[in-house]
Coordinates of C-alpha atoms in Angstrom, one line a residue:
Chain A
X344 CA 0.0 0.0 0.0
X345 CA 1.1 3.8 -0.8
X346 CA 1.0 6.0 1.8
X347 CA -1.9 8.3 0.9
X348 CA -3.7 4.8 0.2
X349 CA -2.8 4.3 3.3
X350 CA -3.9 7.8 5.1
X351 CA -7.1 7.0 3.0
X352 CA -7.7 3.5 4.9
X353 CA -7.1 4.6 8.2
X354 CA -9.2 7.8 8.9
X355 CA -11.3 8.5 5.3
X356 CA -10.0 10.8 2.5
X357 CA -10.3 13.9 4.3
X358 CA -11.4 13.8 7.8
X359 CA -9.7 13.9 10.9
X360 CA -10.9 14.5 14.5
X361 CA -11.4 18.1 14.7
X362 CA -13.6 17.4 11.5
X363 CA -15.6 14.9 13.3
X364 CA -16.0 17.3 16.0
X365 CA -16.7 20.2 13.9
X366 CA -19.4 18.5 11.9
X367 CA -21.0 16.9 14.8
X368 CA -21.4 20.2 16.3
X369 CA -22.6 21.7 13.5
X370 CA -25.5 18.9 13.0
X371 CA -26.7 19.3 16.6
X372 CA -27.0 22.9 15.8
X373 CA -28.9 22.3 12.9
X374 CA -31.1 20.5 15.0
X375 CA -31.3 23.6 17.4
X376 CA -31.8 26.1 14.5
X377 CA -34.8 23.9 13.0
X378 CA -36.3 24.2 16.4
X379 CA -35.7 27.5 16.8
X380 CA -37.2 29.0 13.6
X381 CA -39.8 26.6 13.6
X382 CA -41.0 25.6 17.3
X383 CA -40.1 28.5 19.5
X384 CA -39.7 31.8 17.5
X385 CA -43.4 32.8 16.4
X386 CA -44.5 34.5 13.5
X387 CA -43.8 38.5 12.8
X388 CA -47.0 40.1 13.8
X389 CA -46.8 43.3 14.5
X390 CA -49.7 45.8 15.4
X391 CA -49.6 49.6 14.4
X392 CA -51.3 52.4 16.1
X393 CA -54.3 52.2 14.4
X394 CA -54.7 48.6 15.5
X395 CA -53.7 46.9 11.7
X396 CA -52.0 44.2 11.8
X397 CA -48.9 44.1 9.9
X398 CA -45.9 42.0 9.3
X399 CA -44.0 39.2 7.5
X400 CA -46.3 36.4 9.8
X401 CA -44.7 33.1 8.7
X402 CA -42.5 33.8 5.9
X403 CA -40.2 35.7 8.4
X404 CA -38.8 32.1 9.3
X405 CA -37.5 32.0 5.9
X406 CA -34.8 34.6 6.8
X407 CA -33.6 32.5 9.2
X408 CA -31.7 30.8 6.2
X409 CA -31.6 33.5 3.5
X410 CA -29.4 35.8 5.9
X411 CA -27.1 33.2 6.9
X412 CA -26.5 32.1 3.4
X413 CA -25.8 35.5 2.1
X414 CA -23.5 36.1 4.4
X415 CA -21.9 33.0 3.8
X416 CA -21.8 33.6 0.3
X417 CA -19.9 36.6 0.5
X418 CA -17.5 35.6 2.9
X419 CA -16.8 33.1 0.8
X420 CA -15.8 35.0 -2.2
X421 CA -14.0 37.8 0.2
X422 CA -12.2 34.5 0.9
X423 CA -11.6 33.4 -2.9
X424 CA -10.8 37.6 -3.6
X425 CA -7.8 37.1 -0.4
X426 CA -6.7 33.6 -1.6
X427 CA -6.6 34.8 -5.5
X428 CA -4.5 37.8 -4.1
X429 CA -2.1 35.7 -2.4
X430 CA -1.4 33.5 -5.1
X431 CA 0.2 36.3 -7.2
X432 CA 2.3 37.6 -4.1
X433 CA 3.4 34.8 -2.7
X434 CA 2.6 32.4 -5.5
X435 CA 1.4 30.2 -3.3
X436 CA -0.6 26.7 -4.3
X437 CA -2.0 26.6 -0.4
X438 CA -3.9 30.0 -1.4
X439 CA -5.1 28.7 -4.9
X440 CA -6.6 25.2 -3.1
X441 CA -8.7 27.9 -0.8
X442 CA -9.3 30.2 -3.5
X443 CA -11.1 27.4 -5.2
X444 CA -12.6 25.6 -2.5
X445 CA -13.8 28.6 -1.4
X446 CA -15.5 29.7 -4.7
X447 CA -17.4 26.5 -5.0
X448 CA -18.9 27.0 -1.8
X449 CA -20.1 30.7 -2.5
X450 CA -21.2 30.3 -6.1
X451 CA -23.8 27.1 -4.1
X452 CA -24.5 30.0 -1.0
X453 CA -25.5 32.3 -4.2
X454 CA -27.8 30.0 -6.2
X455 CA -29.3 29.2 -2.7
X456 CA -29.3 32.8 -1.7
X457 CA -31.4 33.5 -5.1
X458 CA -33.6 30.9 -4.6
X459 CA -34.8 31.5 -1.2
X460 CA -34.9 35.0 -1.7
X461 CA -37.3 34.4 -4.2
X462 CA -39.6 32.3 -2.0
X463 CA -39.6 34.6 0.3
X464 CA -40.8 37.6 -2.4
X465 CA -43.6 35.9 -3.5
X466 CA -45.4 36.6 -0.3
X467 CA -44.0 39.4 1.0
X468 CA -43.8 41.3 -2.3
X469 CA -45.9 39.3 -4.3
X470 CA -43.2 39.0 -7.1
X471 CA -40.7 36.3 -7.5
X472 CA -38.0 38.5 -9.1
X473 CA -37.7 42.2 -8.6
X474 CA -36.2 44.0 -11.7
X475 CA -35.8 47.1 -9.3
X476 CA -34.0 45.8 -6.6
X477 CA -30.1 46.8 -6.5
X478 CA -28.8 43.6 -4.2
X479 CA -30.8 40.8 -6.1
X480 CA -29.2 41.7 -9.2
X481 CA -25.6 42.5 -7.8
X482 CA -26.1 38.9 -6.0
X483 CA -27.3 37.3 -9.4
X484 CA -24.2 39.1 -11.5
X485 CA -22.1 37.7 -8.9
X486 CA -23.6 34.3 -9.1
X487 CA -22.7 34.2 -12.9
X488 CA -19.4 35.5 -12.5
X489 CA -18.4 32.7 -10.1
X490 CA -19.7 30.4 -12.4
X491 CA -17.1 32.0 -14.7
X492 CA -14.7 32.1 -12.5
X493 CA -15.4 28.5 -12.0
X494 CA -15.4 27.3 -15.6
X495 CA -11.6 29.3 -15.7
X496 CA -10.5 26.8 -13.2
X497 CA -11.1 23.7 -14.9
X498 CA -9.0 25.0 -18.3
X499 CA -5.9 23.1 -18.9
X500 CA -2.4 23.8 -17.8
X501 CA -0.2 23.3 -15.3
X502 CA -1.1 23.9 -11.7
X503 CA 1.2 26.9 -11.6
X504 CA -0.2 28.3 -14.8
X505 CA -4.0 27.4 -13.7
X506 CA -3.2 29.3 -10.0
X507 CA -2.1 32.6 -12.2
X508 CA -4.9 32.5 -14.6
X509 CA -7.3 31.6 -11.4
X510 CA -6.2 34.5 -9.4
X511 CA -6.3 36.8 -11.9
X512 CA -10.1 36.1 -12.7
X513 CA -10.6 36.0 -8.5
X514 CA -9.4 38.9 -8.3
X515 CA -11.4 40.8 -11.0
X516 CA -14.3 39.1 -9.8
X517 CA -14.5 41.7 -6.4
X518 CA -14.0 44.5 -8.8
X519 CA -16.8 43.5 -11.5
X520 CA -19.1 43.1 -8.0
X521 CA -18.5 46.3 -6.7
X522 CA -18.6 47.9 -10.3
X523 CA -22.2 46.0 -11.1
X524 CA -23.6 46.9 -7.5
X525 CA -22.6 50.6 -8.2
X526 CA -23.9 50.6 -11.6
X527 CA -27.6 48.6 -10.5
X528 CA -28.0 51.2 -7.8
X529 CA -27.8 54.1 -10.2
X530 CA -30.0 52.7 -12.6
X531 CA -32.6 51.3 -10.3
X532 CA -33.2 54.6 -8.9
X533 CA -34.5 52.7 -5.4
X534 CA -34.4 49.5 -3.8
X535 CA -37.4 47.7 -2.6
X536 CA -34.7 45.5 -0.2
X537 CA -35.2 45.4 3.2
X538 CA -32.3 47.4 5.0
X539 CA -30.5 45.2 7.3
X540 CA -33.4 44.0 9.4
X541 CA -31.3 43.7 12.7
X542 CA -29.8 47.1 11.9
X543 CA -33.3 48.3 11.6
X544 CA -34.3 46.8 14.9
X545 CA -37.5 45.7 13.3
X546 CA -36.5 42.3 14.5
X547 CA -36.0 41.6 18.4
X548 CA -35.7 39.4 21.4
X549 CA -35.8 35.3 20.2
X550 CA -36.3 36.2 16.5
X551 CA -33.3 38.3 16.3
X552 CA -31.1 35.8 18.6
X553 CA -32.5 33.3 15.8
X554 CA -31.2 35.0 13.4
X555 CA -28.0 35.6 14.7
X556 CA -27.8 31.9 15.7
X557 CA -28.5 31.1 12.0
X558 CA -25.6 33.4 10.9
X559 CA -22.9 31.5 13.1
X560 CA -24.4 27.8 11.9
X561 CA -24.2 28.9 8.9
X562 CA -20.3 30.4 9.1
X563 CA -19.7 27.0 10.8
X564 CA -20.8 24.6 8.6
X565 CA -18.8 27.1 5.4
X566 CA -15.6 26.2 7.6
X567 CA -16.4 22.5 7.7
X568 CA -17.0 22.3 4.3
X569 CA -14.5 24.8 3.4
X570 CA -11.6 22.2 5.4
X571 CA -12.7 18.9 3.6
X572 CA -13.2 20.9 0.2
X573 CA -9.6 21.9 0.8
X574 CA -8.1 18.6 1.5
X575 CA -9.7 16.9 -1.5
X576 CA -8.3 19.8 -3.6
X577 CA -5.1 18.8 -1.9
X578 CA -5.6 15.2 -2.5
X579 CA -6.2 15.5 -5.7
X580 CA -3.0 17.8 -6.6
X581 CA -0.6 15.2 -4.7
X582 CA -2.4 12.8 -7.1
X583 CA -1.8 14.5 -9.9
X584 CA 2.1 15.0 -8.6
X585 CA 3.0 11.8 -7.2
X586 CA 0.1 9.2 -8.8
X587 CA 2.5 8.1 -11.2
X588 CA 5.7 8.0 -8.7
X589 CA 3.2 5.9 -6.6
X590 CA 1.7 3.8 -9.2
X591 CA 5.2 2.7 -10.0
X592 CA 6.0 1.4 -6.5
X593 CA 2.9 -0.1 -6.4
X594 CA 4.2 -2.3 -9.5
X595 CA 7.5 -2.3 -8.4
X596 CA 6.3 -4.0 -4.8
X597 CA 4.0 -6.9 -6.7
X598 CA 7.3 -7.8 -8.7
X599 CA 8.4 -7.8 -6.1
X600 CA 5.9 -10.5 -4.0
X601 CA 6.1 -11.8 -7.0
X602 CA 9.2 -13.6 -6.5
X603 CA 9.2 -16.8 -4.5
X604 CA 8.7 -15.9 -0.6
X605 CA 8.0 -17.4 2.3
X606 CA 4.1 -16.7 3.9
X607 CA 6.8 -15.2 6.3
X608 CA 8.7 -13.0 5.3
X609 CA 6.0 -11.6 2.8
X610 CA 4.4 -10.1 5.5
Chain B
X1303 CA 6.3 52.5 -26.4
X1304 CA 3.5 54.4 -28.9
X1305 CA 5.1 53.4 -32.1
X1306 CA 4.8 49.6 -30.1
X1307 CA 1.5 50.1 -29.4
X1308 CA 1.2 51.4 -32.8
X1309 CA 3.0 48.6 -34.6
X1310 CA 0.7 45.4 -32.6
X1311 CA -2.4 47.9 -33.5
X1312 CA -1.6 47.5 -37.5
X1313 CA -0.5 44.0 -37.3
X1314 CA -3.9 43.0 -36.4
X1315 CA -5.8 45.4 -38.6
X1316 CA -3.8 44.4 -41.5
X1317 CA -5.0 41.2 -40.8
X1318 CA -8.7 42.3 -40.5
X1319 CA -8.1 44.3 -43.6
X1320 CA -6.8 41.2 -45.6
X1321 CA -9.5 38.6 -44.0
X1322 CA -12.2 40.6 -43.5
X1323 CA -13.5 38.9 -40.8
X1324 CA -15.0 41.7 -38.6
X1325 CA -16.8 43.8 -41.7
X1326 CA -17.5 39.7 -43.6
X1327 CA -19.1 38.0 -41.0
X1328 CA -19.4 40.2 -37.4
X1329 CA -20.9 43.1 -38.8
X1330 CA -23.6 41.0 -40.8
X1331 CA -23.9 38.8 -37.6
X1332 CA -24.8 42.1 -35.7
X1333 CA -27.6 43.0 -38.2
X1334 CA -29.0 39.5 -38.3
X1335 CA -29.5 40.0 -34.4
X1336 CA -31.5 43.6 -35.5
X1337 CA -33.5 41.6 -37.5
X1338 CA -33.7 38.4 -35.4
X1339 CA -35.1 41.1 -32.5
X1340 CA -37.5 42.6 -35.6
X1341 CA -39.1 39.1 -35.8
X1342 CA -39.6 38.4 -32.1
X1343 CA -41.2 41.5 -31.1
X1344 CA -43.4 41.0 -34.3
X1345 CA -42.3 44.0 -36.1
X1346 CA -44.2 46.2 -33.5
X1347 CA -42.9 49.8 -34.8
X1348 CA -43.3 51.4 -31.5
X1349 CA -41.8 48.4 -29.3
X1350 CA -38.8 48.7 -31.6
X1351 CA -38.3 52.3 -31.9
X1352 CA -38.8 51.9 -28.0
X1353 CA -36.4 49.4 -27.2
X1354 CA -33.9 50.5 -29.5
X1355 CA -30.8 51.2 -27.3
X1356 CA -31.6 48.2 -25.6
X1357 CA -31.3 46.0 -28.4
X1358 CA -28.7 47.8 -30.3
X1359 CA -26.4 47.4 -26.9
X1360 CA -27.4 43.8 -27.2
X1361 CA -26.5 43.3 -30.6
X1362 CA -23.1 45.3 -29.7
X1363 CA -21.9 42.8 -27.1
X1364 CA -23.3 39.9 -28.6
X1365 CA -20.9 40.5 -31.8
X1366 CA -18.2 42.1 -29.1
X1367 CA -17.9 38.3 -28.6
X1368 CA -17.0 37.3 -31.7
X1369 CA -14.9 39.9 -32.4
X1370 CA -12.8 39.3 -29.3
X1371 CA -13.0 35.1 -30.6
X1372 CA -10.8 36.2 -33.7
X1373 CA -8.9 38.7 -31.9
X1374 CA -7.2 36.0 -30.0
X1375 CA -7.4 33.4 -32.8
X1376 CA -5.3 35.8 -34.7
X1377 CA -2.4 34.7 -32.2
X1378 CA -3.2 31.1 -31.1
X1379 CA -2.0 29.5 -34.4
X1380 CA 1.4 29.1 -36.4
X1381 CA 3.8 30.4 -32.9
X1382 CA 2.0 33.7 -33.4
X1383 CA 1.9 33.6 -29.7
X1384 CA 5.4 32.4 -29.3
X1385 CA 6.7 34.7 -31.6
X1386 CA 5.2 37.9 -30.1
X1387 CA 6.6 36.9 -26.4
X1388 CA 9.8 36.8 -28.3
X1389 CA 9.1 40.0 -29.7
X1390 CA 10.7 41.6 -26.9
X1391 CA 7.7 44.7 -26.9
X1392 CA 6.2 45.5 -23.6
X1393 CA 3.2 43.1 -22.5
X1394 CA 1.5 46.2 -22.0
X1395 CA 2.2 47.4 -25.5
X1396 CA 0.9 44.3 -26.7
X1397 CA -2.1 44.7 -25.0
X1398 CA -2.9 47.9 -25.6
X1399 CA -1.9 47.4 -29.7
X1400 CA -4.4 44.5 -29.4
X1401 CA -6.9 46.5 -27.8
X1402 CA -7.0 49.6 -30.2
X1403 CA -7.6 47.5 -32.8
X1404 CA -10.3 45.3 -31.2
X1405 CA -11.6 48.9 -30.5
X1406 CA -11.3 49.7 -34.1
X1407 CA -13.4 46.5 -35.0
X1408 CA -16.1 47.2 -32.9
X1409 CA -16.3 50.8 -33.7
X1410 CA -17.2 49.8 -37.6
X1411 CA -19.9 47.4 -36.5
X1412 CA -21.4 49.8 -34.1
X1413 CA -21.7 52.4 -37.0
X1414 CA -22.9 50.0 -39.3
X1415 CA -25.5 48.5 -36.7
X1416 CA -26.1 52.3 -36.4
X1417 CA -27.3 52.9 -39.6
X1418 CA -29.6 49.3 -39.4
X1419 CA -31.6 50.3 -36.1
X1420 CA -32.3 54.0 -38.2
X1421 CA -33.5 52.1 -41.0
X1422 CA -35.4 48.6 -39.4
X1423 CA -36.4 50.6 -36.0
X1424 CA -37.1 54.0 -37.2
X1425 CA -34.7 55.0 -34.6
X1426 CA -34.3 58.9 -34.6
X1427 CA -31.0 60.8 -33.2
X1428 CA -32.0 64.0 -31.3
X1429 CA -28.3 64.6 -29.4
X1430 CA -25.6 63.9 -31.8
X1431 CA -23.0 64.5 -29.6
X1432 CA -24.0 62.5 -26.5
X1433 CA -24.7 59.6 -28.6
X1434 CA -21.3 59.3 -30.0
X1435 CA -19.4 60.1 -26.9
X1436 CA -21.0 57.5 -25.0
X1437 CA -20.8 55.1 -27.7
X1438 CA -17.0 55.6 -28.1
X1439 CA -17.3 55.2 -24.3
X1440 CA -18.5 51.9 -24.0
X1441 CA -17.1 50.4 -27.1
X1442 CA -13.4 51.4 -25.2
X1443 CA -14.8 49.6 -22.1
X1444 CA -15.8 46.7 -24.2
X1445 CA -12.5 46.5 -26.1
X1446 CA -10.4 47.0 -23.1
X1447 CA -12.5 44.1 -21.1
X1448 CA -12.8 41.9 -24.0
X1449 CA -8.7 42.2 -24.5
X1450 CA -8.0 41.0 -21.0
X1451 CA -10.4 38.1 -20.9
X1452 CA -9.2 37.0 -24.0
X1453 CA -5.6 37.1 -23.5
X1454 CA -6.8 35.1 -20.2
X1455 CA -8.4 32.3 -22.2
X1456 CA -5.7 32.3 -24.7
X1457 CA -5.0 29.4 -27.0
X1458 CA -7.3 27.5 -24.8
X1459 CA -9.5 24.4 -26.6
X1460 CA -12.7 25.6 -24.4
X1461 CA -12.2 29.5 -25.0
X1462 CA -15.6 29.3 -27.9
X1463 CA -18.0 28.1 -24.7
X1464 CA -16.1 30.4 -21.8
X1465 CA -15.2 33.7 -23.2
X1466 CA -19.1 34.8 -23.4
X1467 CA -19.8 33.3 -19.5
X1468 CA -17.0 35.3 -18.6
X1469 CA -16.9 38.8 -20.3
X1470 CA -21.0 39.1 -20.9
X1471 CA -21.4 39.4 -16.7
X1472 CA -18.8 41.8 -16.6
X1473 CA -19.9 44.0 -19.2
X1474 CA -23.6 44.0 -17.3
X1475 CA -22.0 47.5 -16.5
X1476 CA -21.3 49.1 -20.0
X1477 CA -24.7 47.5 -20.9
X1478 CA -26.9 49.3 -18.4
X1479 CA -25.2 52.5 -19.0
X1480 CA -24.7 52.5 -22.9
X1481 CA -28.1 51.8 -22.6
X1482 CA -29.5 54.9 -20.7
X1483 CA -27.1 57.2 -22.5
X1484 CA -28.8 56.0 -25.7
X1485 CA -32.0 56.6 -24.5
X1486 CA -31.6 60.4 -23.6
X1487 CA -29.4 60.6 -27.1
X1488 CA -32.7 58.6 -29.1
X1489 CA -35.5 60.3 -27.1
X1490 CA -37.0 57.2 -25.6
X1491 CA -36.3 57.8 -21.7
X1492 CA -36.2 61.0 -20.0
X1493 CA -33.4 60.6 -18.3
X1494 CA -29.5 62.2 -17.7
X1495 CA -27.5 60.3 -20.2
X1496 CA -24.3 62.6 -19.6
X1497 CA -23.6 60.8 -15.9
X1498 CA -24.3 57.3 -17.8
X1499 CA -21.5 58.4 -20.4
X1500 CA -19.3 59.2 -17.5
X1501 CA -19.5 55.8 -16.2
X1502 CA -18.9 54.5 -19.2
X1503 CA -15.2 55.7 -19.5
X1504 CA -14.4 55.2 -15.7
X1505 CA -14.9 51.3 -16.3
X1506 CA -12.7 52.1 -20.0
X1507 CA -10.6 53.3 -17.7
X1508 CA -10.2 50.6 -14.8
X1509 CA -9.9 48.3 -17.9
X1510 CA -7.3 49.8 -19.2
X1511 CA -5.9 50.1 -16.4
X1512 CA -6.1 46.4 -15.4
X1513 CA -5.2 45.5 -18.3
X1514 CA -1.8 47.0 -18.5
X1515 CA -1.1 45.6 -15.1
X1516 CA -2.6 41.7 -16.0
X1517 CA -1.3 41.4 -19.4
X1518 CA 2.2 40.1 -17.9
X1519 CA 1.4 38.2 -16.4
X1520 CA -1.1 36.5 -19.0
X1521 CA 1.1 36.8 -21.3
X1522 CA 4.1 35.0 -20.3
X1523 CA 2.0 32.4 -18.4
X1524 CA -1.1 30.8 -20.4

């Protein structure tokens, strides 16, 4: 047996105790986040001063996961913009692997990010997509520039070449955001978004810890994925590096049982 | 580093000028989108005349594509790139000379995709002056972009299906903008199109900017 066969038989391709740990947490507090934005936290019902009722009444549960994948997503790519930059400074593979592993996540946290984003509308604004609204389109832009981004990665070359090309596109990518989010709000005159609703204090007591509770899980489970993301990356380079070296040995050592042994020795 | 610039420039318009390519078969490409769009919106007059920046932006990047496509073809082939890194001019040069004369493309299909929305859309020109300085606006951001994301892609086997996921998000910009500018210069939105036209040559500018900076590294490495 190799050695990475052999790292790969004893504890699993990429997991390791703090892993375990990590993702064990993070499932029991999925656990306590389903309860929470489900069981205990109520609906947003809010009375004015007239006596109307108003609010988001159920669909306010479904921020619970839009906000937490937003700002997942966007870490994310802050991530893949600081990896990308490191790669052409210290022209560093490390940084490439968490460039990428990093982008994968956030282009997933954007398409989901859309998506419930667009549940939620439906009742609250009665639309599914908003042509109007500055951060749906900047988020969408974003989404299809990762995918670019993504597609870059895959080209041939070799890894140093594909960690240049990479990081130059990553690094872009931040810019084209910030130049798309500029240019939506100008031309979209207003936003129908909701400013941030914690900011806003519009949110309070269990729903906002909820929230915020959401937020964390979500960063939490980004990191777990982020570290076994990373390793298979890593994997998968020393495989492309050393997969023939070790694929020789592995001939190399049947020759060598080959040859007459005793049940002994062989072992 | 001007008479470079100036030298990479005429290389690739003397090869436009010999093969034709960009009047041939982008120009005509641009029109058939005019016409494509006059079939869809079932040559509705007022929809047209309406939408015209819109769809004549479209058209613009659409072809932009293309144009870019043989703009780095023009070097994948026979050591062309090989050569040109032998060259000894500046990367910068190089991609600047490449840029003027993707500009210089684009510019003739934007005129002649000019003169087909007047005709097919009835499109009328009430500010003569804002119309062309936001047009040579965005068609500098569009060369500039298009440039570096080709010179990314490079001799790549997969360039055909990834050059238009890459560079169509990141004009999204020059689009919105080329398009309001239009419609103040056309009549069909009452709005500013003199800010819009600013915009336009700040992101020109960034590109050129990044471009000059990238191309190095581009260059030597894909």
């Amino acid at each position: 047996m190799t050695s990475t066969e052999t790292a790969v038989a004893q504890r699993g391709p990429t997991r390791s105790r703090a892993t375990t740990i990590l993702g064990g947490v993070v499932l029991i507090g999925v656990a306590v986040w389903l309860f929470l934005a489900f069981v205990a936290s109520g609906p947003d019902i809010r009375t004015t001063a007239e006596g109307n009722t108003i609010g988001q009444f159920d669909a306010v549960r479904l921020l619970y996961i839009h906000v937490p994948l937003v700002i997942t997503a966007y870490s994310a790519f802050v991530v893949t913009a600081i990896g990308s930059f490191m790669v052409l400074v210290k022209k560093s593979v490390w940084w490439d692997l968490v460039a990428g592993a990093s982008a994968e996540i956030g282009s997933l946290g954007a398409a989901l990010t859309l998506l419930t984003g667009s549940i939620w509308g439906r009742p609250i604004w009665n639309t599914w997509w908003e042509w109007g609204d500055v951060r749906i389109l900047t988020t969408l832009v974003l989404f299809m520039l990762s995918l670019g981004y993504l597609a870059v990665r895959r080209l041939e070359g070799t890894a140093e070449v594909r960690a240049k090309r990479s990081a130059v596109v990553g690094l872009l990518l931040v810019v084209n955001v910030a130049i798309v989010n500029k240019s939506v709000e100008w031309w979209a005159d207003q936003t129908l978004h909701q400013n941030s609703t914690i900011a806003e204090g519009a949110i309070a007591d269990l729903k906002a810890f909820t929230l915020f509770f959401s937020i964390v899980l979500g960063l939490a489970a980004y990191s777990w994925m982020m570290i076994h993301r990373f390793r298979l990356a890593w994997l998968e380079r020393q495989y492309d590096r050393f997969g023939i070296d070790d694929a020789i040995a592995a001939r190399r050592s049947e020759a060598d049982h080959a040859q007459p042994v005793t049940q002994g020795e062989s072992a | 580093m001007l008479s470079e610039v100036l030298l990479i420039a005429g290389k690739d318009l003397r090869i436009e000028f010999r093969s034709r390519v960009a009047l041939n078969q982008v120009a005509p490409f641009a029109l058939l989108i005019l016409i494509l769009f006059g079939f869809a919106l079932d040559a509705d007059r007022a929809s047209l005349t309406t939408f015209t920046p819109g769809l004549y932006w479209v058209a613009i990047l659409l072809s932009s594509v293309l144009a870019v496509h043989r703009s780095v073809a023009v070097e994948a082939g026979e050591g062309a790139r090989e050569g040109l890194l032998l060259s000894g001019l500046r990367p910068a040069s190089v991609f600047l000379g490449k840029t003027v004369a993707l500009i210089a493309q684009i510019l003739v299909v934007a005129i002649v995709l000019l003169g087909g929305v007047v005709i097919f859309y009835e499109a009328t020109i009430d500010d003569g002056v804002l119309l062309v300085t936001s047009l040579v606006g965005a068609v500098l951001g569009v060369g500039a972009a298009g440039t570096l994301y080709g010179a990314l892609l490079g001799g790549q086997r997969a360039r055909e299906t990834i050059l238009p996921i890459l560079l169509l998000p990141v004009l999204a910009p020059v689009l919105i903008a080329a398009t309001r500018a239009f419609g103040d210069a056309m009549g069909t939105v009452a709005a500013d199109g003199w800010p819009w036209t600013s915009l336009l040559y700040a992101f020109a500018a960034l590109y050129l900017a990044l471009g000059v900076l990238a191309h190095g590294v581009l260059m030597e490495e894909s």
